[in-house]
mmCIF file of C-alpha atoms in Angstrom:
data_model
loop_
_atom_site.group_PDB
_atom_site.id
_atom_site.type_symbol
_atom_site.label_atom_id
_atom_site.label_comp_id
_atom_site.label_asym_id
_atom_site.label_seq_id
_atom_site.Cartn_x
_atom_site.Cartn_y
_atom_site.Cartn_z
ATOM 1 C CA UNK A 1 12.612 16.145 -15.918
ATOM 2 C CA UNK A 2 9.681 18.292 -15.524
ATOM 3 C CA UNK A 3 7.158 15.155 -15.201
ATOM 4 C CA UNK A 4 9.423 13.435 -12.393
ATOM 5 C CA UNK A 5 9.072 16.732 -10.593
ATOM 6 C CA UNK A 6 4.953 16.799 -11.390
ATOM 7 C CA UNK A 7 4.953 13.447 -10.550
ATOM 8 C CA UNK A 8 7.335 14.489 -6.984
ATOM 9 C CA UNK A 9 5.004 17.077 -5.803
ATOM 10 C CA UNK A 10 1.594 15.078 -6.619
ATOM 11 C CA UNK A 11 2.695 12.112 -4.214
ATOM 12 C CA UNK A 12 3.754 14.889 -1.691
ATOM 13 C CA UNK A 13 0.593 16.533 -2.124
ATOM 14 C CA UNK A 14 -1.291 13.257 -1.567
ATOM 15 C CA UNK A 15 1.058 12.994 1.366
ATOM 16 C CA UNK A 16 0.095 15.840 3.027
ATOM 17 C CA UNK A 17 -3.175 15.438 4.033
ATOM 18 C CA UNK A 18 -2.556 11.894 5.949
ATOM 19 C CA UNK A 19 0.542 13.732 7.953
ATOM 20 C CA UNK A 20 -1.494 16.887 9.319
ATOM 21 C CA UNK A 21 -4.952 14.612 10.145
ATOM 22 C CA UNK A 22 -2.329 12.132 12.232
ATOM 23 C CA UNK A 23 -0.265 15.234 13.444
ATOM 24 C CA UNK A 24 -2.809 17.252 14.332
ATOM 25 C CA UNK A 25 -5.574 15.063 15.787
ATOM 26 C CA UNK A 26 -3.572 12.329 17.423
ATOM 27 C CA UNK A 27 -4.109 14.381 20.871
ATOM 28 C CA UNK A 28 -7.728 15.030 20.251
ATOM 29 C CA UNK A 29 -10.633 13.882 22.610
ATOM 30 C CA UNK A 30 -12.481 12.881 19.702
ATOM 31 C CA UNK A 31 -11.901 9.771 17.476
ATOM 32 C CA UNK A 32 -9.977 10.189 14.199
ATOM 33 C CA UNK A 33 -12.471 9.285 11.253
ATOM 34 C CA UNK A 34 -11.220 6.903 8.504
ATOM 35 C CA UNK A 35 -14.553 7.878 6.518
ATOM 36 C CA UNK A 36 -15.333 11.850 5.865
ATOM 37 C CA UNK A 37 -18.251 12.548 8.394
ATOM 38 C CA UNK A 38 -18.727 9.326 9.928
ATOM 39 C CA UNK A 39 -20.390 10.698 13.459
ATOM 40 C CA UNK A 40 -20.864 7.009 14.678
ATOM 41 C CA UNK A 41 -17.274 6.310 16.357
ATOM 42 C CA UNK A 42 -17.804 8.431 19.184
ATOM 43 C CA UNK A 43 -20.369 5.851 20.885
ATOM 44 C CA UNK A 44 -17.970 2.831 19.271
ATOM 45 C CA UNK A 45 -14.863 3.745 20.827
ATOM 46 C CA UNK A 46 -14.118 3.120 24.391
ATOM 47 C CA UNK A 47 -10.516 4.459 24.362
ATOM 48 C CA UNK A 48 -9.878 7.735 22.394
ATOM 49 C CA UNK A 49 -6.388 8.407 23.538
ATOM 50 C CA UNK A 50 -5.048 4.441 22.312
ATOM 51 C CA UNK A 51 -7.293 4.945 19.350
ATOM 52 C CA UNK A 52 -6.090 7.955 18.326
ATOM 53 C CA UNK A 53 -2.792 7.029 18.839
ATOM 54 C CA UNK A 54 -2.772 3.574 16.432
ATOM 55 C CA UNK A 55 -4.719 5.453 13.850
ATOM 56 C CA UNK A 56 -2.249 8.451 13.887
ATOM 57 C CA UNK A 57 0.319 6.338 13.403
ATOM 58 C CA UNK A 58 -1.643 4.422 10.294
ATOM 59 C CA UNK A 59 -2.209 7.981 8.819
ATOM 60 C CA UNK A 60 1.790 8.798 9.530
ATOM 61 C CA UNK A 61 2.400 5.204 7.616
ATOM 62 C CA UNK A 62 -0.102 6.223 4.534
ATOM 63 C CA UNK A 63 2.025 9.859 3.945
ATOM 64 C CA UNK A 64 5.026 8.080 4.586
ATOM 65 C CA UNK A 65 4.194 4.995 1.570
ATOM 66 C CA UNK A 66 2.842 8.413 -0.700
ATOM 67 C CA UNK A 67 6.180 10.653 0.051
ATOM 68 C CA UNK A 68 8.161 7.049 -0.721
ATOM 69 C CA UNK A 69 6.566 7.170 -4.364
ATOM 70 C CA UNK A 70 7.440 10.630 -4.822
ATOM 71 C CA UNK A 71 10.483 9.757 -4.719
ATOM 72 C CA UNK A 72 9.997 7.294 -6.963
ATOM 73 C CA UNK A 73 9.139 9.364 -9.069
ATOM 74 C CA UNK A 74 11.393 11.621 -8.800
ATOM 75 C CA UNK A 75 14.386 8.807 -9.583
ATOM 76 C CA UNK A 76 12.144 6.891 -12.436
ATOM 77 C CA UNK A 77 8.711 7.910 -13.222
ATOM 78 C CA UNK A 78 7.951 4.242 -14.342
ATOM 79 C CA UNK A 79 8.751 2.955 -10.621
ATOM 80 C CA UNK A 80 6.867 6.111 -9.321
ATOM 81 C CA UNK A 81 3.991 5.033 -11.337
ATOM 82 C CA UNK A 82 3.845 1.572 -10.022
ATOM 83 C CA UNK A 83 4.007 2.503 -7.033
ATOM 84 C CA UNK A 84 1.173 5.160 -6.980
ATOM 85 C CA UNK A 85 -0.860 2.796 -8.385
ATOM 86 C CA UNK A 86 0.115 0.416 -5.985
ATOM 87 C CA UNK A 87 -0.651 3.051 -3.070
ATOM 88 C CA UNK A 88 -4.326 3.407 -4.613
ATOM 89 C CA UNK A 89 -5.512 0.302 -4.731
ATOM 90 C CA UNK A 90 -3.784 -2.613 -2.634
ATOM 91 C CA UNK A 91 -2.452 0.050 -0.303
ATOM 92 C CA UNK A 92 -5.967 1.308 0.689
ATOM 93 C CA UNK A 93 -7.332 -2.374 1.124
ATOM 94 C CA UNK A 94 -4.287 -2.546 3.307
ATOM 95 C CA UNK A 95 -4.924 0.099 5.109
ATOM 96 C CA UNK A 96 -8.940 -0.215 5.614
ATOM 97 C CA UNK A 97 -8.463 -3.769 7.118
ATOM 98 C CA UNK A 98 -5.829 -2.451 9.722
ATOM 99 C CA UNK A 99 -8.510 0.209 10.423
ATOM 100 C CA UNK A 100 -11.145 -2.394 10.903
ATOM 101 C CA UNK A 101 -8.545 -4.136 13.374
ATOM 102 C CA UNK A 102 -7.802 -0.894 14.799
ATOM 103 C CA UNK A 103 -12.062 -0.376 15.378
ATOM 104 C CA UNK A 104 -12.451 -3.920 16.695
ATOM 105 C CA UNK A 105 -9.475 -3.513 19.394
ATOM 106 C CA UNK A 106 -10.985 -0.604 20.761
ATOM 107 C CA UNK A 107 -14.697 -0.629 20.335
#
């Protein structure tokens, strides 16, 4: 029991992050980064506020597949396993090419 309830609060602790960055900056005047300390998308992106908004709700989608493993792993740490593994690899591919979209639409 007490390594489904590790394995609970790690997703929801990976979770985290990707709710309060899309929470928290999807009103912001400047662009949400996808790389830590990128400084270039401020001349690439013609419309912050649409921007903002698709990314935020990529970011929402990202804690939302990481809280859905937690509770995977919270039911069978085997599934919750799969799935985290799943998350770290084919999820961020995933995710990266709907940010490239995301870039391309508004640059």
């Amino acid at each position: 029991m007490v390594g489904r309830i590790i394995g609970l609060v790690s997703s929801l602790l990976c979770a985290l992050p990707f709710f309060i960055i899309a929470i928290y900056n999807q009103d912001s005047k400047e662009p949400i980064n996808f790389w830590s300390g990128d400084t270039t998308l401020k001349a690439k992106v013609t419309n912050v506020c649409a921007y903002n908004r698709d990314m935020a709700s990529l970011y929402k989608k990202c804690a939302l597949a990481f809280a859905i493993t937690g509770i995977g792993f919270f039911f069978e740490p085997l599934i919750g396993a799969i799935m985290m593994c799943f998350d770290c690899t084919v999820g961020i591919y995933i995710v990266y090419r709907k940010y490239k979209k995301i870039l391309a639409l508004y640059s």
